[in-house]
């Protein structure tokens, strides 16, 4: 009887054990690439603080892509291409490399920008938002 009871206890303990599956997340995800709506200057900004990241939740499309845990586990990049007459965004993430101390983001920027005297109603202001699934410091190269 003791054998059956101990076998039953082992089966119950085994079936109740925690089996947390950790899905491998990609190192980065491009959340959005928009051809209009960016700023009038070219800049790349890293958002690391929860207050800064919460600012992204004001955008209806981004709100659906950013989960609550992303605010504490991820950093975000805003890649603003500046004013251009081109109809699409040419600032691209070529690759992202994780080192022991930082995240290196390699960008390819072939955007043909214009100066402020050439801006008119046909000027576009493209931007991208990239999620980096790490809280390590980000270096843009």
GROMACS .gro file of N, CA and C in nm:
model
  423
    1UNK      N    1   0.081  -0.118   0.000
    1UNK     CA    2   0.000   0.000   0.000
    1UNK      C    3   0.086   0.126   0.000
    2UNK      N    4   0.198   0.122   0.074
    2UNK     CA    5   0.287   0.237   0.079
    2UNK      C    6   0.343   0.269  -0.059
    3UNK      N    7   0.370   0.165  -0.137
    3UNK     CA    8   0.426   0.185  -0.271
    3UNK      C    9   0.326   0.261  -0.359
    4UNK      N   10   0.201   0.219  -0.352
    4UNK     CA   11   0.099   0.284  -0.434
    4UNK      C   12   0.076   0.429  -0.392
    5UNK      N   13   0.077   0.451  -0.261
    5UNK     CA   14   0.057   0.584  -0.209
    5UNK      C   15   0.173   0.676  -0.248
    6UNK      N   16   0.296   0.628  -0.235
    6UNK     CA   17   0.411   0.710  -0.273
    6UNK      C   18   0.415   0.733  -0.424
    7UNK      N   19   0.373   0.635  -0.503
    7UNK     CA   20   0.366   0.654  -0.648
    7UNK      C   21   0.260   0.758  -0.684
    8UNK      N   22   0.148   0.753  -0.616
    8UNK     CA   23   0.042   0.851  -0.639
    8UNK      C   24   0.088   0.991  -0.602
    9UNK      N   25   0.160   1.006  -0.491
    9UNK     CA   26   0.212   1.136  -0.448
    9UNK      C   27   0.312   1.189  -0.552
   10UNK      N   28   0.398   1.104  -0.601
   10UNK     CA   29   0.495   1.145  -0.703
   10UNK      C   30   0.426   1.191  -0.831
   11UNK      N   31   0.325   1.121  -0.872
   11UNK     CA   32   0.251   1.158  -0.994
   11UNK      C   33   0.183   1.293  -0.976
   12UNK      N   34   0.123   1.314  -0.860
   12UNK     CA   35   0.057   1.442  -0.832
   12UNK      C   36   0.158   1.555  -0.829
   13UNK      N   37   0.269   1.535  -0.763
   13UNK     CA   38   0.372   1.639  -0.756
   13UNK      C   39   0.429   1.669  -0.894
   14UNK      N   40   0.451   1.569  -0.973
   14UNK     CA   41   0.504   1.589  -1.109
   14UNK      C   42   0.405   1.664  -1.196
   15UNK      N   43   0.279   1.630  -1.186
   15UNK     CA   44   0.179   1.696  -1.270
   15UNK      C   45   0.153   1.840  -1.227
   16UNK      N   46   0.179   1.873  -1.101
   16UNK     CA   47   0.157   2.009  -1.051
   16UNK      C   48   0.282   2.095  -1.063
   17UNK      N   49   0.390   2.039  -1.110
   17UNK     CA   50   0.514   2.118  -1.116
   17UNK      C   51   0.501   2.230  -1.217
   18UNK      N   52   0.575   2.334  -1.192
   18UNK     CA   53   0.574   2.452  -1.280
   18UNK      C   54   0.657   2.424  -1.404
   19UNK      N   55   0.594   2.440  -1.518
   19UNK     CA   56   0.666   2.422  -1.645
   19UNK      C   57   0.655   2.553  -1.721
   20UNK      N   58   0.740   2.644  -1.685
   20UNK     CA   59   0.740   2.775  -1.748
   20UNK      C   60   0.814   2.765  -1.881
   21UNK      N   61   0.743   2.792  -1.987
   21UNK     CA   62   0.809   2.787  -2.117
   21UNK      C   63   0.857   2.927  -2.153
   22UNK      N   64   0.982   2.938  -2.183
   22UNK     CA   65   1.039   3.067  -2.220
   22UNK      C   66   1.057   3.069  -2.371
   23UNK      N   67   0.972   3.141  -2.435
   23UNK     CA   68   0.981   3.154  -2.581
   23UNK      C   69   1.094   3.249  -2.615
   24UNK      N   70   1.172   3.210  -2.712
   24UNK     CA   71   1.281   3.296  -2.754
   24UNK      C   72   1.225   3.416  -2.830
   25UNK      N   73   1.249   3.533  -2.776
   25UNK     CA   74   1.205   3.654  -2.842
   25UNK      C   75   1.318   3.703  -2.931
   26UNK      N   76   1.284   3.764  -3.043
   26UNK     CA   77   1.389   3.822  -3.126
   26UNK      C   78   1.454   3.938  -3.051
   27UNK      N   79   1.578   3.968  -3.086
   27UNK     CA   80   1.649   4.077  -3.017
   27UNK      C   81   1.584   4.211  -3.045
   28UNK      N   82   1.528   4.227  -3.165
   28UNK     CA   83   1.460   4.354  -3.195
   28UNK      C   84   1.340   4.328  -3.284
   29UNK      N   85   1.246   4.422  -3.279
   29UNK     CA   86   1.127   4.417  -3.364
   29UNK      C   87   1.100   4.559  -3.414
   30UNK      N   88   1.077   4.575  -3.542
   30UNK     CA   89   1.036   4.703  -3.597
   30UNK      C   90   0.885   4.710  -3.579
   31UNK      N   91   0.840   4.799  -3.491
   31UNK     CA   92   0.698   4.807  -3.460
   31UNK      C   93   0.620   4.884  -3.566
   32UNK      N   94   0.678   4.992  -3.616
   32UNK     CA   95   0.608   5.070  -3.717
   32UNK      C   96   0.708   5.146  -3.803
   33UNK      N   97   0.672   5.163  -3.930
   33UNK     CA   98   0.746   5.247  -4.024
   33UNK      C   99   0.640   5.334  -4.091
   34UNK      N  100   0.646   5.462  -4.063
   34UNK     CA  101   0.547   5.556  -4.119
   34UNK      C  102   0.619   5.656  -4.209
   35UNK      N  103   0.553   5.694  -4.315
   35UNK     CA  104   0.611   5.788  -4.410
   35UNK      C  105   0.574   5.933  -4.379
   36UNK      N  106   0.483   5.954  -4.287
   36UNK     CA  107   0.447   6.088  -4.244
   36UNK      C  108   0.426   6.088  -4.094
   37UNK      N  109   0.433   6.205  -4.034
   37UNK     CA  110   0.406   6.217  -3.892
   37UNK      C  111   0.528   6.235  -3.804
   38UNK      N  112   0.647   6.234  -3.862
   38UNK     CA  113   0.769   6.253  -3.784
   38UNK      C  114   0.799   6.399  -3.760
   39UNK      N  115   0.915   6.427  -3.705
   39UNK     CA  116   0.956   6.563  -3.672
   39UNK      C  117   1.026   6.630  -3.791
   40UNK      N  118   1.049   6.759  -3.779
   40UNK     CA  119   1.110   6.837  -3.887
   40UNK      C  120   1.262   6.831  -3.886
   41UNK      N  121   1.320   6.755  -3.794
   41UNK     CA  122   1.465   6.738  -3.790
   41UNK      C  123   1.497   6.589  -3.787
   42UNK      N  124   1.619   6.555  -3.829
   42UNK     CA  125   1.663   6.415  -3.824
   42UNK      C  126   1.724   6.388  -3.686
   43UNK      N  127   1.676   6.281  -3.621
   43UNK     CA  128   1.734   6.241  -3.494
   43UNK      C  129   1.701   6.095  -3.466
   44UNK      N  130   1.782   6.034  -3.380
   44UNK     CA  131   1.758   5.898  -3.331
   44UNK      C  132   1.752   5.907  -3.180
   45UNK      N  133   1.645   5.859  -3.121
   45UNK     CA  134   1.627   5.871  -2.976
   45UNK      C  135   1.605   5.734  -2.914
   46UNK      N  136   1.668   5.711  -2.800
   46UNK     CA  137   1.651   5.588  -2.724
   46UNK      C  138   1.559   5.616  -2.607
   47UNK      N  139   1.455   5.537  -2.595
   47UNK     CA  140   1.362   5.548  -2.482
   47UNK      C  141   1.388   5.432  -2.388
   48UNK      N  142   1.431   5.464  -2.265
   48UNK     CA  143   1.465   5.360  -2.169
   48UNK      C  144   1.381   5.367  -2.041
   49UNK      N  145   1.337   5.484  -2.004
   49UNK     CA  146   1.262   5.503  -1.881
   49UNK      C  147   1.113   5.474  -1.902
   50UNK      N  148   1.046   5.418  -1.802
   50UNK     CA  149   0.903   5.390  -1.816
   50UNK      C  150   0.819   5.512  -1.855
   51UNK      N  151   0.854   5.630  -1.802
   51UNK     CA  152   0.778   5.751  -1.837
   51UNK      C  153   0.791   5.782  -1.986
   52UNK      N  154   0.912   5.763  -2.041
   52UNK     CA  155   0.934   5.788  -2.183
   52UNK      C  156   0.859   5.686  -2.268
   53UNK      N  157   0.864   5.561  -2.228
   53UNK     CA  158   0.800   5.454  -2.305
   53UNK      C  159   0.648   5.470  -2.302
   54UNK      N  160   0.594   5.516  -2.190
   54UNK     CA  161   0.450   5.538  -2.181
   54UNK      C  162   0.402   5.641  -2.282
   55UNK      N  163   0.491   5.729  -2.325
   55UNK     CA  164   0.457   5.828  -2.427
   55UNK      C  165   0.414   5.758  -2.556
   56UNK      N  166   0.476   5.645  -2.587
   56UNK     CA  167   0.442   5.571  -2.709
   56UNK      C  168   0.300   5.515  -2.705
   57UNK      N  169   0.248   5.494  -2.585
   57UNK     CA  170   0.115   5.436  -2.572
   57UNK      C  171   0.005   5.534  -2.616
   58UNK      N  172   0.040   5.659  -2.642
   58UNK     CA  173  -0.055   5.756  -2.694
   58UNK      C  174  -0.092   5.728  -2.838
   59UNK      N  175  -0.008   5.656  -2.911
   59UNK     CA  176  -0.037   5.619  -3.049
   59UNK      C  177  -0.125   5.495  -3.049
   60UNK      N  178  -0.237   5.501  -3.118
   60UNK     CA  179  -0.335   5.391  -3.119
   60UNK      C  180  -0.275   5.260  -3.170
   61UNK      N  181  -0.196   5.267  -3.278
   61UNK     CA  182  -0.138   5.145  -3.336
   61UNK      C  183  -0.030   5.087  -3.245
   62UNK      N  184   0.055   5.172  -3.186
   62UNK     CA  185   0.161   5.122  -3.099
   62UNK      C  186   0.105   5.067  -2.968
   63UNK      N  187  -0.004   5.121  -2.921
   63UNK     CA  188  -0.064   5.076  -2.796
   63UNK      C  189  -0.097   4.927  -2.803
   64UNK      N  190  -0.137   4.880  -2.921
   64UNK     CA  191  -0.172   4.739  -2.938
   64UNK      C  192  -0.049   4.650  -2.944
   65UNK      N  193   0.067   4.706  -2.978
   65UNK     CA  194   0.189   4.626  -2.994
   65UNK      C  195   0.277   4.623  -2.870
   66UNK      N  196   0.259   4.717  -2.779
   66UNK     CA  197   0.344   4.726  -2.660
   66UNK      C  198   0.269   4.669  -2.541
   67UNK      N  199   0.326   4.566  -2.481
   67UNK     CA  200   0.265   4.501  -2.365
   67UNK      C  201   0.320   4.566  -2.237
   68UNK      N  202   0.253   4.544  -2.128
   68UNK     CA  203   0.294   4.603  -2.000
   68UNK      C  204   0.434   4.559  -1.960
   69UNK      N  205   0.470   4.433  -1.985
   69UNK     CA  206   0.603   4.385  -1.948
   69UNK      C  207   0.713   4.447  -2.034
   70UNK      N  208   0.678   4.495  -2.155
   70UNK     CA  209   0.778   4.558  -2.242
   70UNK      C  210   0.831   4.687  -2.181
   71UNK      N  211   0.752   4.753  -2.101
   71UNK     CA  212   0.794   4.879  -2.040
   71UNK      C  213   0.910   4.856  -1.945
   72UNK      N  214   0.913   4.741  -1.878
   72UNK     CA  215   1.021   4.713  -1.783
   72UNK      C  216   1.131   4.625  -1.841
   73UNK      N  217   1.104   4.555  -1.953
   73UNK     CA  218   1.201   4.460  -2.007
   73UNK      C  219   1.264   4.504  -2.139
   74UNK      N  220   1.215   4.611  -2.201
   74UNK     CA  221   1.262   4.649  -2.334
   74UNK      C  222   1.298   4.797  -2.340
   75UNK      N  223   1.379   4.831  -2.437
   75UNK     CA  224   1.407   4.969  -2.474
   75UNK      C  225   1.347   4.993  -2.611
   76UNK      N  226   1.328   5.119  -2.645
   76UNK     CA  227   1.270   5.153  -2.774
   76UNK      C  228   1.355   5.258  -2.843
   77UNK      N  229   1.358   5.252  -2.975
   77UNK     CA  230   1.428   5.352  -3.056
   77UNK      C  231   1.328   5.424  -3.143
   78UNK      N  232   1.341   5.556  -3.149
   78UNK     CA  233   1.266   5.634  -3.246
   78UNK      C  234   1.366   5.682  -3.349
   79UNK      N  235   1.346   5.642  -3.474
   79UNK     CA  236   1.436   5.679  -3.583
   79UNK      C  237   1.361   5.777  -3.672
   80UNK      N  238   1.390   5.905  -3.652
   80UNK     CA  239   1.321   6.010  -3.726
   80UNK      C  240   1.409   6.050  -3.844
   81UNK      N  241   1.358   6.037  -3.966
   81UNK     CA  242   1.437   6.057  -4.087
   81UNK      C  243   1.448   6.203  -4.129
   82UNK      N  244   1.368   6.293  -4.073
   82UNK     CA  245   1.373   6.433  -4.110
   82UNK      C  246   1.294   6.463  -4.236
   83UNK      N  247   1.294   6.589  -4.282
   83UNK     CA  248   1.214   6.627  -4.398
   83UNK      C  249   1.271   6.572  -4.529
   84UNK      N  250   1.181   6.525  -4.616
   84UNK     CA  251   1.223   6.471  -4.744
   84UNK      C  252   1.109   6.485  -4.845
   85UNK      N  253   1.143   6.481  -4.972
   85UNK     CA  254   1.043   6.480  -5.079
   85UNK      C  255   1.011   6.337  -5.122
   86UNK      N  256   1.090   6.241  -5.074
   86UNK     CA  257   1.067   6.101  -5.107
   86UNK      C  258   0.939   6.051  -5.041
   87UNK      N  259   0.876   5.954  -5.102
   87UNK     CA  260   0.748   5.907  -5.051
   87UNK      C  261   0.760   5.787  -4.957
   88UNK      N  262   0.881   5.750  -4.918
   88UNK     CA  263   0.897   5.637  -4.827
   88UNK      C  264   1.019   5.657  -4.738
   89UNK      N  265   1.023   5.583  -4.630
   89UNK     CA  266   1.128   5.594  -4.529
   89UNK      C  267   1.247   5.507  -4.569
   90UNK      N  268   1.364   5.568  -4.579
   90UNK     CA  269   1.485   5.493  -4.616
   90UNK      C  270   1.577   5.464  -4.498
   91UNK      N  271   1.540   5.498  -4.379
   91UNK     CA  272   1.621   5.465  -4.262
   91UNK      C  273   1.585   5.323  -4.221
   92UNK      N  274   1.681   5.232  -4.228
   92UNK     CA  275   1.656   5.089  -4.202
   92UNK      C  276   1.752   5.038  -4.094
   93UNK      N  277   1.704   4.942  -4.018
   93UNK     CA  278   1.789   4.871  -3.923
   93UNK      C  279   1.853   4.756  -3.999
   94UNK      N  280   1.986   4.761  -4.015
   94UNK     CA  281   2.056   4.653  -4.086
   94UNK      C  282   2.070   4.530  -3.998
   95UNK      N  283   2.119   4.553  -3.875
   95UNK     CA  284   2.133   4.442  -3.781
   95UNK      C  285   2.145   4.496  -3.640
   96UNK      N  286   2.119   4.409  -3.546
   96UNK     CA  287   2.133   4.440  -3.404
   96UNK      C  288   2.216   4.330  -3.341
   97UNK      N  289   2.322   4.371  -3.271
   97UNK     CA  290   2.415   4.276  -3.210
   97UNK      C  291   2.418   4.300  -3.059
   98UNK      N  292   2.405   4.191  -2.983
   98UNK     CA  293   2.413   4.202  -2.838
   98UNK      C  294   2.553   4.160  -2.793
   99UNK      N  295   2.621   4.251  -2.725
   99UNK     CA  296   2.752   4.219  -2.667
   99UNK      C  297   2.731   4.199  -2.517
  100UNK      N  298   2.838   4.176  -2.446
  100UNK     CA  299   2.827   4.151  -2.302
  100UNK      C  300   2.778   4.274  -2.226
  101UNK      N  301   2.806   4.394  -2.277
  101UNK     CA  302   2.773   4.515  -2.202
  101UNK      C  303   2.671   4.606  -2.269
  102UNK      N  304   2.644   4.586  -2.400
  102UNK     CA  305   2.556   4.680  -2.469
  102UNK      C  306   2.489   4.615  -2.589
  103UNK      N  307   2.397   4.689  -2.648
  103UNK     CA  308   2.330   4.649  -2.771
  103UNK      C  309   2.378   4.744  -2.881
  104UNK      N  310   2.433   4.688  -2.988
  104UNK     CA  311   2.480   4.769  -3.100
  104UNK      C  312   2.376   4.763  -3.212
  105UNK      N  313   2.326   4.879  -3.252
  105UNK     CA  314   2.226   4.887  -3.358
  105UNK      C  315   2.293   4.950  -3.480
  106UNK      N  316   2.296   4.875  -3.589
  106UNK     CA  317   2.356   4.923  -3.713
  106UNK      C  318   2.245   4.972  -3.805
  107UNK      N  319   2.252   5.100  -3.842
  107UNK     CA  320   2.150   5.161  -3.927
  107UNK      C  321   2.206   5.187  -4.066
  108UNK      N  322   2.117   5.183  -4.164
  108UNK     CA  323   2.150   5.224  -4.299
  108UNK      C  324   2.058   5.341  -4.331
  109UNK      N  325   2.118   5.458  -4.349
  109UNK     CA  326   2.040   5.579  -4.372
  109UNK      C  327   2.076   5.636  -4.508
  110UNK      N  328   1.987   5.616  -4.606
  110UNK     CA  329   2.008   5.671  -4.740
  110UNK      C  330   1.900   5.774  -4.773
  111UNK      N  331   1.839   5.829  -4.669
  111UNK     CA  332   1.732   5.927  -4.688
  111UNK      C  333   1.790   6.055  -4.748
  112UNK      N  334   1.727   6.105  -4.854
  112UNK     CA  335   1.767   6.232  -4.917
  112UNK      C  336   1.687   6.343  -4.851
  113UNK      N  337   1.752   6.412  -4.759
  113UNK     CA  338   1.684   6.517  -4.684
  113UNK      C  339   1.690   6.650  -4.759
  114UNK      N  340   1.598   6.738  -4.723
  114UNK     CA  341   1.596   6.872  -4.779
  114UNK      C  342   1.612   6.971  -4.665
  115UNK      N  343   1.649   7.095  -4.698
  115UNK     CA  344   1.662   7.194  -4.591
  115UNK      C  345   1.529   7.266  -4.571
  116UNK      N  346   1.525   7.350  -4.470
  116UNK     CA  347   1.399   7.413  -4.431
  116UNK      C  348   1.343   7.507  -4.537
  117UNK      N  349   1.427   7.559  -4.626
  117UNK     CA  350   1.376   7.650  -4.729
  117UNK      C  351   1.301   7.577  -4.840
  118UNK      N  352   1.321   7.446  -4.853
  118UNK     CA  353   1.257   7.368  -4.958
  118UNK      C  354   1.130   7.297  -4.910
  119UNK      N  355   1.096   7.310  -4.784
  119UNK     CA  356   0.980   7.240  -4.731
  119UNK      C  357   0.850   7.307  -4.777
  120UNK      N  358   0.753   7.224  -4.818
  120UNK     CA  359   0.622   7.272  -4.857
  120UNK      C  360   0.518   7.165  -4.823
  121UNK      N  361   0.402   7.171  -4.885
  121UNK     CA  362   0.295   7.076  -4.853
  121UNK      C  363   0.326   6.934  -4.897
  122UNK      N  364   0.420   6.915  -4.989
  122UNK     CA  365   0.453   6.781  -5.035
  122UNK      C  366   0.567   6.717  -4.957
  123UNK      N  367   0.616   6.786  -4.857
  123UNK     CA  368   0.727   6.735  -4.776
  123UNK      C  369   0.675   6.625  -4.682
  124UNK      N  370   0.748   6.516  -4.674
  124UNK     CA  371   0.717   6.405  -4.585
  124UNK      C  372   0.815   6.404  -4.469
  125UNK      N  373   0.770   6.352  -4.354
  125UNK     CA  374   0.852   6.342  -4.234
  125UNK      C  375   0.845   6.198  -4.183
  126UNK      N  376   0.920   6.105  -4.246
  126UNK     CA  377   0.911   5.964  -4.208
  126UNK      C  378   0.980   5.934  -4.074
  127UNK      N  379   0.929   5.829  -4.009
  127UNK     CA  380   0.991   5.782  -3.884
  127UNK      C  381   0.962   5.634  -3.866
  128UNK      N  382   1.040   5.572  -3.777
  128UNK     CA  383   1.022   5.431  -3.741
  128UNK      C  384   1.032   5.418  -3.590
  129UNK      N  385   0.967   5.316  -3.537
  129UNK     CA  386   0.979   5.282  -3.395
  129UNK      C  387   1.023   5.137  -3.386
  130UNK      N  388   1.133   5.114  -3.313
  130UNK     CA  389   1.193   4.981  -3.301
  130UNK      C  390   1.196   4.943  -3.154
  131UNK      N  391   1.154   4.820  -3.124
  131UNK     CA  392   1.161   4.768  -2.987
  131UNK      C  393   1.283   4.679  -2.976
  132UNK      N  394   1.368   4.707  -2.878
  132UNK     CA  395   1.486   4.626  -2.847
  132UNK      C  396   1.452   4.544  -2.723
  133UNK      N  397   1.452   4.413  -2.733
  133UNK     CA  398   1.413   4.326  -2.622
  133UNK      C  399   1.527   4.306  -2.525
  134UNK      N  400   1.576   4.417  -2.471
  134UNK     CA  401   1.683   4.414  -2.371
  134UNK      C  402   1.686   4.550  -2.303
  135UNK      N  403   1.736   4.554  -2.181
  135UNK     CA  404   1.752   4.680  -2.110
  135UNK      C  405   1.898   4.725  -2.106
  136UNK      N  406   1.985   4.660  -2.183
  136UNK     CA  407   2.125   4.702  -2.190
  136UNK      C  408   2.133   4.836  -2.263
  137UNK      N  409   2.239   4.913  -2.238
  137UNK     CA  410   2.256   5.041  -2.309
  137UNK      C  411   2.265   5.018  -2.461
  138UNK      N  412   2.211   5.112  -2.539
  138UNK     CA  413   2.208   5.100  -2.684
  138UNK      C  414   2.308   5.195  -2.746
  139UNK      N  415   2.385   5.143  -2.841
  139UNK     CA  416   2.481   5.224  -2.917
  139UNK      C  417   2.439   5.215  -3.063
  140UNK      N  418   2.419   5.332  -3.125
  140UNK     CA  419   2.379   5.337  -3.266
  140UNK      C  420   2.504   5.355  -3.350
  141UNK      N  421   2.520   5.268  -3.449
  141UNK     CA  422   2.637   5.274  -3.537
  141UNK      C  423   2.594   5.290  -3.681
   0.00000   0.00000   0.00000
